[in-house]
Tab-separated table of C-alpha atoms in Angstrom:
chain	number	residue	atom	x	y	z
A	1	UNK	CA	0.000	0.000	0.000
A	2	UNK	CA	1.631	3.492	-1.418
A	3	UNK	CA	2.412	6.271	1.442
A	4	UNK	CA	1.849	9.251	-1.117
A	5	UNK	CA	-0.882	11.469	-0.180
A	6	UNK	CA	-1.666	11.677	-4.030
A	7	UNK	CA	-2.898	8.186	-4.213
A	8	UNK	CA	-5.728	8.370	-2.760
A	9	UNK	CA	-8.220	10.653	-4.192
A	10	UNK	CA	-10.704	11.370	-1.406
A	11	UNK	CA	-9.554	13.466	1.930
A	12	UNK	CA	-11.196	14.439	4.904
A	13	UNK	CA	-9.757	16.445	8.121
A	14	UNK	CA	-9.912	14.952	11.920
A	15	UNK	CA	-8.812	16.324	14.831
A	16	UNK	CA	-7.219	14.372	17.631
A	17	UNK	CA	-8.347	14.847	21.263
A	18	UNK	CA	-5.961	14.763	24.472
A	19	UNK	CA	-7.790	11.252	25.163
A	20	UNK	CA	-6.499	9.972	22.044
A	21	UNK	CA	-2.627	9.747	23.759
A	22	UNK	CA	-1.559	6.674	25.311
A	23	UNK	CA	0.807	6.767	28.341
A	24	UNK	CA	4.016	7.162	26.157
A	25	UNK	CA	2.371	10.211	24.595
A	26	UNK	CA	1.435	9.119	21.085
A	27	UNK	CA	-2.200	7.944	19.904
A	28	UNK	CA	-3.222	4.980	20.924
A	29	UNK	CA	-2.685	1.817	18.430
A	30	UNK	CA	-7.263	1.620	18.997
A	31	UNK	CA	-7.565	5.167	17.541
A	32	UNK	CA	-5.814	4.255	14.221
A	33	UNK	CA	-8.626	2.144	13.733
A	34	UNK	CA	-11.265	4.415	14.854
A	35	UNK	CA	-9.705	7.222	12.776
A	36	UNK	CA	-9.745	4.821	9.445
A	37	UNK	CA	-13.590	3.501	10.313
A	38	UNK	CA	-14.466	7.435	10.971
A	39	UNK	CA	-12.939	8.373	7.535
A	40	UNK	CA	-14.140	5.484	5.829
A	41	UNK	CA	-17.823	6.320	7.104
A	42	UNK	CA	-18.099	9.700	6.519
A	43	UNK	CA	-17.179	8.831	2.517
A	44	UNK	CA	-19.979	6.004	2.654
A	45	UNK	CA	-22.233	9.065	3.991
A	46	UNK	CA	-21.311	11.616	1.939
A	47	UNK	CA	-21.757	9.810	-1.223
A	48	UNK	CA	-25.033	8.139	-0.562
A	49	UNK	CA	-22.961	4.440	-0.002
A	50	UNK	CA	-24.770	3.710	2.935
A	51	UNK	CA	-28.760	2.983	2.134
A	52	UNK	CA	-31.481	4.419	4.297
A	53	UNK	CA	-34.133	1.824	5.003
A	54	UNK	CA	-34.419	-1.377	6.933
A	55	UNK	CA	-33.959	-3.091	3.340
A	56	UNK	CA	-30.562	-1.747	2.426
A	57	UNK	CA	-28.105	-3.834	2.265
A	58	UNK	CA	-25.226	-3.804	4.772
A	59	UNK	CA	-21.377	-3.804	4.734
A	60	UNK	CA	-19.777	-6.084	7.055
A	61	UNK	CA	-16.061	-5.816	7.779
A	62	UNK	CA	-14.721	-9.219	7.526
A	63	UNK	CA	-10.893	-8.338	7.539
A	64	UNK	CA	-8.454	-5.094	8.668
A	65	UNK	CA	-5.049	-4.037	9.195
A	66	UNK	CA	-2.720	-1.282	9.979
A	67	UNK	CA	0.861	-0.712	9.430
A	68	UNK	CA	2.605	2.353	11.460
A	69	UNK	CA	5.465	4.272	9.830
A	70	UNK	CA	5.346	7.485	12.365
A	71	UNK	CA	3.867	8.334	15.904
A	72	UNK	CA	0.684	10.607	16.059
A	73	UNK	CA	-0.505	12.729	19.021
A	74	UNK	CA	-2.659	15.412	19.992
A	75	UNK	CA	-3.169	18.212	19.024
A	76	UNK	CA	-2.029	16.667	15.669
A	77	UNK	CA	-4.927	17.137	12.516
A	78	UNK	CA	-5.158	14.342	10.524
A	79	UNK	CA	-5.496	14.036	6.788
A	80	UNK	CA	-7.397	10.795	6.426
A	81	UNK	CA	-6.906	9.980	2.700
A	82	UNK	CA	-9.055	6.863	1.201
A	83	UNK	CA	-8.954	5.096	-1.964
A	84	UNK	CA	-10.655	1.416	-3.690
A	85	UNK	CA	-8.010	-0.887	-4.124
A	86	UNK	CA	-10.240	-4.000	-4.656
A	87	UNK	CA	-13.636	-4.574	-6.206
A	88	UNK	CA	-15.598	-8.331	-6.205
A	89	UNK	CA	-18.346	-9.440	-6.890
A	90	UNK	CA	-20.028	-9.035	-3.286
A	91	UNK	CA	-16.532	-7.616	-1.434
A	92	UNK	CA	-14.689	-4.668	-1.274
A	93	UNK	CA	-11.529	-3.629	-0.133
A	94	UNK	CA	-10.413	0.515	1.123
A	95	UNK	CA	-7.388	1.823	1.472
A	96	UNK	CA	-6.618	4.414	3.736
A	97	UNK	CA	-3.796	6.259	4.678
A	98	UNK	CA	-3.396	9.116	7.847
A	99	UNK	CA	-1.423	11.992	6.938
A	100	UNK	CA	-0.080	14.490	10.113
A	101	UNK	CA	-1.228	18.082	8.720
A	102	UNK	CA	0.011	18.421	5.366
A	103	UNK	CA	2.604	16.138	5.089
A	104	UNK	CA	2.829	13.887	1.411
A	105	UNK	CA	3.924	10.708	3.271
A	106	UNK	CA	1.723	8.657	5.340
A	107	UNK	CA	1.694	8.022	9.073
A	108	UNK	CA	0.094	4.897	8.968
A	109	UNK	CA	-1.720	2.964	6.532
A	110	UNK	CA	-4.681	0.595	6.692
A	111	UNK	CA	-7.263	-1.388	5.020
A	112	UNK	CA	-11.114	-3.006	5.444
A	113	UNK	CA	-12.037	-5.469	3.628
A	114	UNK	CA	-16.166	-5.452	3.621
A	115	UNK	CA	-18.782	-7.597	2.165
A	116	UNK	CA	-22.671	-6.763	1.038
A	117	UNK	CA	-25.188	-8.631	2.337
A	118	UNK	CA	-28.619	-8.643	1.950
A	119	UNK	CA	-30.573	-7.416	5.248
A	120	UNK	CA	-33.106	-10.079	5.294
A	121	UNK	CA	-30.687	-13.033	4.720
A	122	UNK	CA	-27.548	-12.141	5.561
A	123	UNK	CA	-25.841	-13.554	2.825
A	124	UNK	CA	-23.615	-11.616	0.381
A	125	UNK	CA	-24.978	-9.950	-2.049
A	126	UNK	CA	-23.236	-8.309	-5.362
A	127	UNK	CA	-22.756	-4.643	-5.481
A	128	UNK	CA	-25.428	-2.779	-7.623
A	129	UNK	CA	-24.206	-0.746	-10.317
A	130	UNK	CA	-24.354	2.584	-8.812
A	131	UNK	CA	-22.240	1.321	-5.593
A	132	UNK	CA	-19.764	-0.314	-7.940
A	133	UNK	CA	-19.641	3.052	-9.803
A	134	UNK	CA	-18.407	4.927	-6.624
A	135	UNK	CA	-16.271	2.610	-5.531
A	136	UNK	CA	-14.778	3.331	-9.087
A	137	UNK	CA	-14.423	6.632	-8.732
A	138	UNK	CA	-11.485	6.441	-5.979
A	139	UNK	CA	-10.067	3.108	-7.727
């Protein structure tokens, strides 16, 4: 997974809070993941990934990981960069990458792996057409 800010085409800014440190002063390995599943929500939001009824399907993570190249703390802002580097038939897999302020090479990188499944069944489900499409867009 690249470092380079460019990469990945959609950014969004979070703040770190002082409960963020851990006892040796940097964020806490926990908050990586919460920043990533923060970033990687607010992009299914904002794009209209996420359905709105009891019928839409869901996403269910089914694998992650994170690899650390520098410490982050508070008051750091984040740069939380995201990208598609995999697309299935029913699975999906997002990049991400956290970026201290404006730096062009990553803190820390990470990935989720998801799955759609139908909200009745359970079972996967391949993407529609206009999911596939965004996912796409920051391929």
């Amino acid at each position: 997974m690249t470092r380079a800010r460019g990469a990945y085409p959609w950014h969004t800014a979070l703040p770190t809070r002082w409960a963020d440190n851990d006892q040796y002063g940097h964020l806490n390995n926990a908050t990586y993941f919460s920043l990533f599943d923060t970033a990687l929500t607010l992009w299914q939001i904002e794009t209209g990934f996420l359905g709105e009824t009891v019928d839409s399907p869901r996403f269910l993570v089914v694998e992650n990981g994170c690899r650390f190249f520098q410490e982050l703390r508070f008051p750091d802002l984040i740069h939380a960069g995201l990208r598609c580097g995999r697309i299935g038939t029913s699975s999906f897999t997002l990049e991400l990458a956290l970026f201290r302020g404006t730096s062009e090479e990553a803190a820390a990188t990470g990935f989720f792996a998801q799955v759609q499944v139908d909200a009745q069944s359970h079972r996967p489900s391949p993407l529609d057409a206009p999911r596939r499409a965004l996912l796409e867009a920051i391929g």
